[in-house]
PDB file of C-alpha atoms in Angstrom:
ATOM      1  CA  ALA A 203      30.929 -86.619  18.044  1.00  0.00           C
ATOM      2  CA  GLN A 204      33.506 -84.504  19.214  1.00  0.00           C
ATOM      3  CA  SER A 205      36.555 -85.833  20.169  1.00  0.00           C
ATOM      4  CA  VAL A 206      39.950 -84.781  21.338  1.00  0.00           C
ATOM      5  CA  ALA A 207      43.264 -87.479  20.116  1.00  0.00           C
ATOM      6  CA  GLN A 208      46.281 -87.486  22.609  1.00  0.00           C
ATOM      7  CA  PRO A 209      49.224 -89.300  20.359  1.00  0.00           C
ATOM      8  CA  GLU A 210      51.579 -90.180  23.314  1.00  0.00           C
ATOM      9  CA  ASP A 211      50.838 -91.497  26.192  1.00  0.00           C
ATOM     10  CA  GLN A 212      54.426 -90.298  27.907  1.00  0.00           C
ATOM     11  CA  VAL A 213      56.812 -87.220  27.420  1.00  0.00           C
ATOM     12  CA  ASN A 214      59.877 -87.724  29.062  1.00  0.00           C
ATOM     13  CA  VAL A 215      61.836 -84.228  29.368  1.00  0.00           C
ATOM     14  CA  ALA A 216      64.767 -83.005  31.285  1.00  0.00           C
ATOM     15  CA  GLU A 217      64.197 -80.002  33.757  1.00  0.00           C
ATOM     16  CA  GLY A 218      64.787 -76.698  32.247  1.00  0.00           C
ATOM     17  CA  ASN A 219      63.816 -77.875  28.586  1.00  0.00           C
ATOM     18  CA  PRO A 220      61.096 -76.333  26.563  1.00  0.00           C
ATOM     19  CA  LEU A 221      58.323 -79.392  27.081  1.00  0.00           C
ATOM     20  CA  THR A 222      55.202 -80.024  24.505  1.00  0.00           C
ATOM     21  CA  VAL A 223      51.812 -82.259  25.263  1.00  0.00           C
ATOM     22  CA  LYS A 224      50.323 -82.729  22.200  1.00  0.00           C
ATOM     23  CA  CYS A 225      46.313 -82.718  21.370  1.00  0.00           C
ATOM     24  CA  THR A 226      44.245 -82.520  18.215  1.00  0.00           C
ATOM     25  CA  TYR A 227      40.754 -82.078  18.247  1.00  0.00           C
ATOM     26  CA  SER A 228      37.666 -83.006  15.525  1.00  0.00           C
ATOM     27  CA  VAL A 229      34.434 -81.246  16.327  1.00  0.00           C
ATOM     28  CA  SER A 230      32.075 -80.035  14.076  1.00  0.00           C
ATOM     29  CA  GLY A 231      30.735 -76.156  14.511  1.00  0.00           C
ATOM     30  CA  ASN A 232      33.580 -73.852  16.524  1.00  0.00           C
ATOM     31  CA  PRO A 233      36.191 -75.572  19.566  1.00  0.00           C
ATOM     32  CA  TYR A 234      35.508 -74.825  22.718  1.00  0.00           C
ATOM     33  CA  LEU A 235      39.155 -76.855  24.279  1.00  0.00           C
ATOM     34  CA  PHE A 236      40.517 -76.945  27.378  1.00  0.00           C
ATOM     35  CA  TRP A 237      43.776 -78.722  28.827  1.00  0.00           C
ATOM     36  CA  TYR A 238      43.638 -79.660  33.000  1.00  0.00           C
ATOM     37  CA  VAL A 239      46.142 -81.169  34.382  1.00  0.00           C
ATOM     38  CA  GLN A 240      45.667 -84.621  37.193  1.00  0.00           C
ATOM     39  CA  TYR A 241      48.198 -85.436  39.988  1.00  0.00           C
ATOM     40  CA  PRO A 242      48.151 -88.374  41.774  1.00  0.00           C
ATOM     41  CA  ASN A 243      44.967 -88.845  44.067  1.00  0.00           C
ATOM     42  CA  ARG A 244      43.689 -86.106  43.302  1.00  0.00           C
ATOM     43  CA  GLY A 245      40.953 -84.090  40.694  1.00  0.00           C
ATOM     44  CA  LEU A 246      41.623 -82.464  37.597  1.00  0.00           C
ATOM     45  CA  GLN A 247      42.901 -78.703  37.819  1.00  0.00           C
ATOM     46  CA  PHE A 248      42.358 -76.439  34.956  1.00  0.00           C
ATOM     47  CA  LEU A 249      44.552 -74.935  33.144  1.00  0.00           C
ATOM     48  CA  LEU A 250      43.531 -73.007  31.230  1.00  0.00           C
ATOM     49  CA  LYS A 251      41.086 -73.146  27.683  1.00  0.00           C
ATOM     50  CA  TYR A 252      40.766 -71.798  24.086  1.00  0.00           C
ATOM     51  CA  ILE A 253      37.030 -70.057  23.127  1.00  0.00           C
ATOM     52  CA  THR A 254      38.323 -67.447  20.354  1.00  0.00           C
ATOM     53  CA  GLY A 255      40.342 -64.698  19.614  1.00  0.00           C
ATOM     54  CA  ASP A 256      44.515 -65.162  19.931  1.00  0.00           C
ATOM     55  CA  ASN A 257      45.757 -68.662  18.967  1.00  0.00           C
ATOM     56  CA  LEU A 258      48.137 -68.564  21.526  1.00  0.00           C
ATOM     57  CA  VAL A 259      46.290 -68.685  25.512  1.00  0.00           C
ATOM     58  CA  LYS A 260      48.372 -67.997  28.681  1.00  0.00           C
ATOM     59  CA  GLY A 261      47.444 -70.002  31.253  1.00  0.00           C
ATOM     60  CA  SER A 262      48.750 -71.362  34.598  1.00  0.00           C
ATOM     61  CA  TYR A 263      51.732 -71.908  36.660  1.00  0.00           C
ATOM     62  CA  GLY A 264      52.964 -70.904  33.162  1.00  0.00           C
ATOM     63  CA  PHE A 265      52.176 -73.007  30.482  1.00  0.00           C
ATOM     64  CA  GLU A 266      50.641 -71.830  27.195  1.00  0.00           C
ATOM     65  CA  ALA A 267      48.501 -73.528  24.372  1.00  0.00           C
ATOM     66  CA  GLU A 268      48.079 -72.711  20.729  1.00  0.00           C
ATOM     67  CA  PHE A 269      45.018 -73.271  18.895  1.00  0.00           C
ATOM     68  CA  ASN A 270      45.751 -74.299  14.958  1.00  0.00           C
ATOM     69  CA  LYS A 271      42.764 -74.327  13.497  1.00  0.00           C
ATOM     70  CA  SER A 272      44.408 -75.499   9.902  1.00  0.00           C
ATOM     71  CA  GLN A 273      46.339 -78.968  12.062  1.00  0.00           C
ATOM     72  CA  THR A 274      42.746 -78.536  14.915  1.00  0.00           C
ATOM     73  CA  SER A 275      45.869 -79.204  17.727  1.00  0.00           C
ATOM     74  CA  PHE A 276      45.568 -78.403  20.630  1.00  0.00           C
ATOM     75  CA  HIS A 277      49.062 -78.386  22.494  1.00  0.00           C
ATOM     76  CA  LEU A 278      50.090 -77.598  25.866  1.00  0.00           C
ATOM     77  CA  LYS A 279      53.504 -75.390  25.659  1.00  0.00           C
ATOM     78  CA  LYS A 280      55.607 -74.847  28.396  1.00  0.00           C
ATOM     79  CA  PRO A 281      58.973 -72.430  27.486  1.00  0.00           C
ATOM     80  CA  SER A 282      61.368 -74.112  30.481  1.00  0.00           C
ATOM     81  CA  ALA A 283      60.318 -77.466  32.102  1.00  0.00           C
ATOM     82  CA  LEU A 284      59.514 -77.415  36.548  1.00  0.00           C
ATOM     83  CA  VAL A 285      60.037 -81.576  38.044  1.00  0.00           C
ATOM     84  CA  SER A 286      57.049 -80.698  40.171  1.00  0.00           C
ATOM     85  CA  ASP A 287      55.182 -79.796  36.048  1.00  0.00           C
ATOM     86  CA  SER A 288      55.407 -84.626  36.565  1.00  0.00           C
ATOM     87  CA  ALA A 289      51.691 -85.107  36.225  1.00  0.00           C
ATOM     88  CA  LEU A 290      49.499 -86.156  33.875  1.00  0.00           C
ATOM     89  CA  TYR A 291      47.388 -84.080  31.749  1.00  0.00           C
ATOM     90  CA  PHE A 292      44.694 -84.270  29.867  1.00  0.00           C
ATOM     91  CA  CYS A 293      43.233 -82.529  26.717  1.00  0.00           C
ATOM     92  CA  ALA A 294      38.929 -82.063  27.281  1.00  0.00           C
ATOM     93  CA  VAL A 295      36.486 -80.444  24.225  1.00  0.00           C
ATOM     94  CA  ARG A 296      33.461 -79.201  24.510  1.00  0.00           C
ATOM     95  CA  ASP A 297      30.094 -80.401  22.885  1.00  0.00           C
ATOM     96  CA  SER A 298      28.210 -78.150  20.388  1.00  0.00           C
ATOM     97  CA  TRP A 299      25.160 -76.543  21.195  1.00  0.00           C
ATOM     98  CA  VAL A 300      23.253 -78.266  21.131  1.00  0.00           C
ATOM     99  CA  ASN A 301      24.851 -80.170  23.376  1.00  0.00           C
ATOM    100  CA  PHE A 302      27.642 -78.488  24.947  1.00  0.00           C
ATOM    101  CA  ASN A 303      27.576 -79.731  28.899  1.00  0.00           C
ATOM    102  CA  LYS A 304      29.302 -82.623  27.930  1.00  0.00           C
ATOM    103  CA  PHE A 305      33.469 -82.551  28.272  1.00  0.00           C
ATOM    104  CA  TYR A 306      34.878 -84.887  25.934  1.00  0.00           C
ATOM    105  CA  PHE A 307      38.733 -85.782  26.662  1.00  0.00           C
ATOM    106  CA  GLY A 308      41.225 -87.267  26.089  1.00  0.00           C
ATOM    107  CA  SER A 309      43.077 -90.036  27.400  1.00  0.00           C
ATOM    108  CA  GLY A 310      45.680 -88.425  28.836  1.00  0.00           C
ATOM    109  CA  THR A 311      49.246 -87.508  28.761  1.00  0.00           C
ATOM    110  CA  LYS A 312      51.982 -88.530  31.599  1.00  0.00           C
ATOM    111  CA  LEU A 313      54.814 -85.523  32.259  1.00  0.00           C
ATOM    112  CA  ASN A 314      57.754 -86.954  33.296  1.00  0.00           C
ATOM    113  CA  VAL A 315      60.742 -84.146  34.009  1.00  0.00           C
ATOM    114  CA  LYS A 316      63.796 -84.969  35.658  1.00  0.00           C
ATOM    115  CA  PRO A 317      65.941 -83.526  37.150  1.00  0.00           C
TER     116      PRO A 317
ATOM    117  CA  ASP B  27      36.566 -70.427  49.305  1.00  0.00           C
ATOM    118  CA  ALA B  28      36.397 -74.113  49.434  1.00  0.00           C
ATOM    119  CA  GLY B  29      36.681 -75.595  46.005  1.00  0.00           C
ATOM    120  CA  VAL B  30      34.142 -78.943  45.148  1.00  0.00           C
ATOM    121  CA  THR B  31      34.017 -81.866  47.700  1.00  0.00           C
ATOM    122  CA  GLN B  32      33.462 -85.186  47.515  1.00  0.00           C
ATOM    123  CA  SER B  33      32.278 -87.819  50.140  1.00  0.00           C
ATOM    124  CA  PRO B  34      33.117 -90.235  51.099  1.00  0.00           C
ATOM    125  CA  THR B  35      36.844 -90.574  49.660  1.00  0.00           C
ATOM    126  CA  HIS B  36      36.821 -94.138  49.027  1.00  0.00           C
ATOM    127  CA  LEU B  37      34.076 -96.831  48.776  1.00  0.00           C
ATOM    128  CA  ILE B  38      34.303-100.142  48.526  1.00  0.00           C
ATOM    129  CA  LYS B  39      31.778-102.618  47.206  1.00  0.00           C
ATOM    130  CA  THR B  40      30.273-106.258  46.681  1.00  0.00           C
ATOM    131  CA  ARG B  41      28.798-106.942  43.064  1.00  0.00           C
ATOM    132  CA  GLY B  42      25.104-106.052  43.329  1.00  0.00           C
ATOM    133  CA  GLN B  43      24.841-103.686  45.880  1.00  0.00           C
ATOM    134  CA  GLN B  44      23.827-100.893  45.435  1.00  0.00           C
ATOM    135  CA  VAL B  45      25.978 -97.054  45.605  1.00  0.00           C
ATOM    136  CA  THR B  46      25.625 -93.372  46.306  1.00  0.00           C
ATOM    137  CA  LEU B  47      28.448 -90.876  46.006  1.00  0.00           C
ATOM    138  CA  ARG B  48      28.249 -87.569  46.790  1.00  0.00           C
ATOM    139  CA  CYS B  49      29.298 -83.808  45.943  1.00  0.00           C
ATOM    140  CA  SER B  50      29.506 -80.259  46.958  1.00  0.00           C
ATOM    141  CA  PRO B  51      29.905 -77.742  44.071  1.00  0.00           C
ATOM    142  CA  LYS B  52      32.177 -74.627  44.240  1.00  0.00           C
ATOM    143  CA  SER B  53      31.081 -71.176  45.757  1.00  0.00           C
ATOM    144  CA  GLY B  54      28.845 -69.941  43.498  1.00  0.00           C
ATOM    145  CA  HIS B  55      28.006 -72.772  41.210  1.00  0.00           C
ATOM    146  CA  ASP B  56      25.114 -74.174  40.573  1.00  0.00           C
ATOM    147  CA  THR B  57      25.973 -76.598  38.134  1.00  0.00           C
ATOM    148  CA  VAL B  58      27.502 -80.239  38.691  1.00  0.00           C
ATOM    149  CA  SER B  59      28.285 -83.158  35.695  1.00  0.00           C
ATOM    150  CA  TRP B  60      29.229 -85.473  36.622  1.00  0.00           C
ATOM    151  CA  TYR B  61      32.156 -88.252  35.127  1.00  0.00           C
ATOM    152  CA  GLN B  62      33.690 -91.801  34.783  1.00  0.00           C
ATOM    153  CA  GLN B  63      38.175 -91.870  35.487  1.00  0.00           C
ATOM    154  CA  ALA B  64      38.527 -95.371  34.382  1.00  0.00           C
ATOM    155  CA  LEU B  65      42.340 -96.038  35.391  1.00  0.00           C
ATOM    156  CA  GLY B  66      44.422 -95.180  32.747  1.00  0.00           C
ATOM    157  CA  GLN B  67      41.777 -93.439  30.850  1.00  0.00           C
ATOM    158  CA  GLY B  68      40.337 -90.051  30.549  1.00  0.00           C
ATOM    159  CA  PRO B  69      37.189 -88.559  32.231  1.00  0.00           C
ATOM    160  CA  GLN B  70      33.408 -89.577  31.317  1.00  0.00           C
ATOM    161  CA  PHE B  71      31.003 -87.459  30.928  1.00  0.00           C
ATOM    162  CA  ILE B  72      28.294 -89.342  33.072  1.00  0.00           C
ATOM    163  CA  PHE B  73      25.118 -86.711  33.810  1.00  0.00           C
ATOM    164  CA  GLN B  74      24.992 -83.568  34.269  1.00  0.00           C
ATOM    165  CA  TYR B  75      21.951 -81.263  36.774  1.00  0.00           C
ATOM    166  CA  TYR B  76      21.384 -78.166  36.691  1.00  0.00           C
ATOM    167  CA  GLU B  77      17.844 -77.131  38.171  1.00  0.00           C
ATOM    168  CA  GLU B  78      17.284 -80.251  40.123  1.00  0.00           C
ATOM    169  CA  GLU B  79      17.219 -81.568  36.384  1.00  0.00           C
ATOM    170  CA  GLU B  80      19.488 -83.635  34.233  1.00  0.00           C
ATOM    171  CA  ARG B  81      19.967 -81.599  31.881  1.00  0.00           C
ATOM    172  CA  GLN B  82      22.138 -84.636  29.047  1.00  0.00           C
ATOM    173  CA  ARG B  83      24.119 -87.652  29.676  1.00  0.00           C
ATOM    174  CA  GLY B  84      26.460 -90.121  28.178  1.00  0.00           C
ATOM    175  CA  ASN B  85      26.089 -93.679  27.379  1.00  0.00           C
ATOM    176  CA  PHE B  86      25.665 -95.141  30.416  1.00  0.00           C
ATOM    177  CA  PRO B  87      23.083 -96.751  31.264  1.00  0.00           C
ATOM    178  CA  ASP B  88      19.920 -96.962  33.898  1.00  0.00           C
ATOM    179  CA  ARG B  89      21.519 -97.764  36.253  1.00  0.00           C
ATOM    180  CA  PHE B  90      23.390 -94.164  36.863  1.00  0.00           C
ATOM    181  CA  SER B  91      20.835 -92.437  38.615  1.00  0.00           C
ATOM    182  CA  GLY B  92      21.829 -88.482  39.703  1.00  0.00           C
ATOM    183  CA  HIS B  93      19.519 -86.035  42.064  1.00  0.00           C
ATOM    184  CA  GLN B  94      20.678 -82.458  42.817  1.00  0.00           C
ATOM    185  CA  PHE B  95      19.121 -80.947  45.212  1.00  0.00           C
ATOM    186  CA  PRO B  96      18.452 -76.985  46.343  1.00  0.00           C
ATOM    187  CA  ASN B  97      21.551 -76.286  47.616  1.00  0.00           C
ATOM    188  CA  TYR B  98      22.897 -77.531  44.378  1.00  0.00           C
ATOM    189  CA  SER B  99      24.530 -80.034  46.116  1.00  0.00           C
ATOM    190  CA  SER B 100      23.998 -84.037  43.700  1.00  0.00           C
ATOM    191  CA  GLU B 101      24.367 -87.647  44.442  1.00  0.00           C
ATOM    192  CA  LEU B 102      24.885 -90.375  42.224  1.00  0.00           C
ATOM    193  CA  ASN B 103      23.426 -93.292  42.381  1.00  0.00           C
ATOM    194  CA  VAL B 104      25.278 -96.593  40.491  1.00  0.00           C
ATOM    195  CA  ASN B 105      22.505 -99.806  41.267  1.00  0.00           C
ATOM    196  CA  ALA B 106      23.666-103.500  40.273  1.00  0.00           C
ATOM    197  CA  LEU B 107      27.761-102.730  40.045  1.00  0.00           C
ATOM    198  CA  LEU B 108      29.779-104.851  38.200  1.00  0.00           C
ATOM    199  CA  LEU B 109      32.730-104.933  38.556  1.00  0.00           C
ATOM    200  CA  GLY B 110      33.641-102.807  35.599  1.00  0.00           C
ATOM    201  CA  ASP B 111      32.167 -99.675  37.653  1.00  0.00           C
ATOM    202  CA  SER B 112      35.340 -99.466  39.510  1.00  0.00           C
ATOM    203  CA  ALA B 113      37.025 -96.313  38.853  1.00  0.00           C
ATOM    204  CA  LEU B 114      37.208 -92.527  40.441  1.00  0.00           C
ATOM    205  CA  TYR B 115      34.282 -90.529  39.830  1.00  0.00           C
ATOM    206  CA  LEU B 116      34.602 -87.048  39.690  1.00  0.00           C
ATOM    207  CA  CYS B 117      32.513 -84.177  40.531  1.00  0.00           C
ATOM    208  CA  ALA B 118      32.953 -81.550  38.416  1.00  0.00           C
ATOM    209  CA  SER B 119      30.984 -78.009  38.524  1.00  0.00           C
ATOM    210  CA  SER B 120      30.224 -74.505  36.907  1.00  0.00           C
ATOM    211  CA  ARG B 121      27.958 -72.153  36.821  1.00  0.00           C
ATOM    212  CA  GLY B 122      25.530 -71.869  33.835  1.00  0.00           C
ATOM    213  CA  THR B 123      24.887 -74.297  31.588  1.00  0.00           C
ATOM    214  CA  GLY B 124      25.205 -72.905  28.105  1.00  0.00           C
ATOM    215  CA  THR B 125      28.281 -70.585  28.436  1.00  0.00           C
ATOM    216  CA  SER B 126      32.269 -71.309  27.580  1.00  0.00           C
ATOM    217  CA  GLY B 127      33.430 -71.526  31.523  1.00  0.00           C
ATOM    218  CA  GLU B 128      35.069 -74.530  32.533  1.00  0.00           C
ATOM    219  CA  GLN B 129      34.354 -77.146  35.227  1.00  0.00           C
ATOM    220  CA  TYR B 130      35.989 -77.498  38.583  1.00  0.00           C
ATOM    221  CA  PHE B 131      36.685 -81.212  39.796  1.00  0.00           C
ATOM    222  CA  GLY B 132      36.516 -82.385  42.999  1.00  0.00           C
ATOM    223  CA  PRO B 133      39.203 -84.208  43.679  1.00  0.00           C
ATOM    224  CA  GLY B 134      37.018 -87.593  42.965  1.00  0.00           C
ATOM    225  CA  THR B 135      35.581 -90.901  44.709  1.00  0.00           C
ATOM    226  CA  ARG B 136      37.245 -94.091  44.363  1.00  0.00           C
ATOM    227  CA  LEU B 137      35.771 -97.289  43.753  1.00  0.00           C
ATOM    228  CA  THR B 138      35.702 -99.988  44.542  1.00  0.00           C
ATOM    229  CA  VAL B 139      33.532-103.403  43.462  1.00  0.00           C
ATOM    230  CA  THR B 140      34.581-106.990  44.818  1.00  0.00           C
TER     231      THR B 140
END
């Protein structure tokens, strides 16, 4: 079965510093990977996705993610963090072609950006 | 362009009762998925509807059922509520099935079972 793991429950970073939120995946077949962000009392907002092609994917709000097949990782990054980036971040993988409509989410990483 | 909408926002029910949650997909989307997000956890896939049929189902009991209407809106029904059903229920919409596209999520319905 497909799965993703987010090893850090919380990440703390100072405003203006680079940030990384980690995600590793386990899939059979080609991975379809996603990052979503959730603000308090809000639904999930799509940030970016990796389907195929360039290993560095650029997304919304200045976020990017690096796909690394050998390390089965898909880490979310941003060169300069903003206080407004503080939120809950979820990594997700879409199931294989057999069960293509299922998304599997990680447990989430809370990002705290301090002024 | 309205995004995904869900109603109600909050709901309090008693154990053993039944509940119906509603979802309207984003304009142009025809596929609706439902997720359960327990406190402190990531969303878990319940099922997906396309062309008014359930296409995929996650590991949830038959107490969880759904429906999709001709206008693509959807309902999630939960019977015989348990305390453990307390969660945020998220609806997500997308265009078609078997594509690589992302899902767009609604704000969710917070269900509390007492």
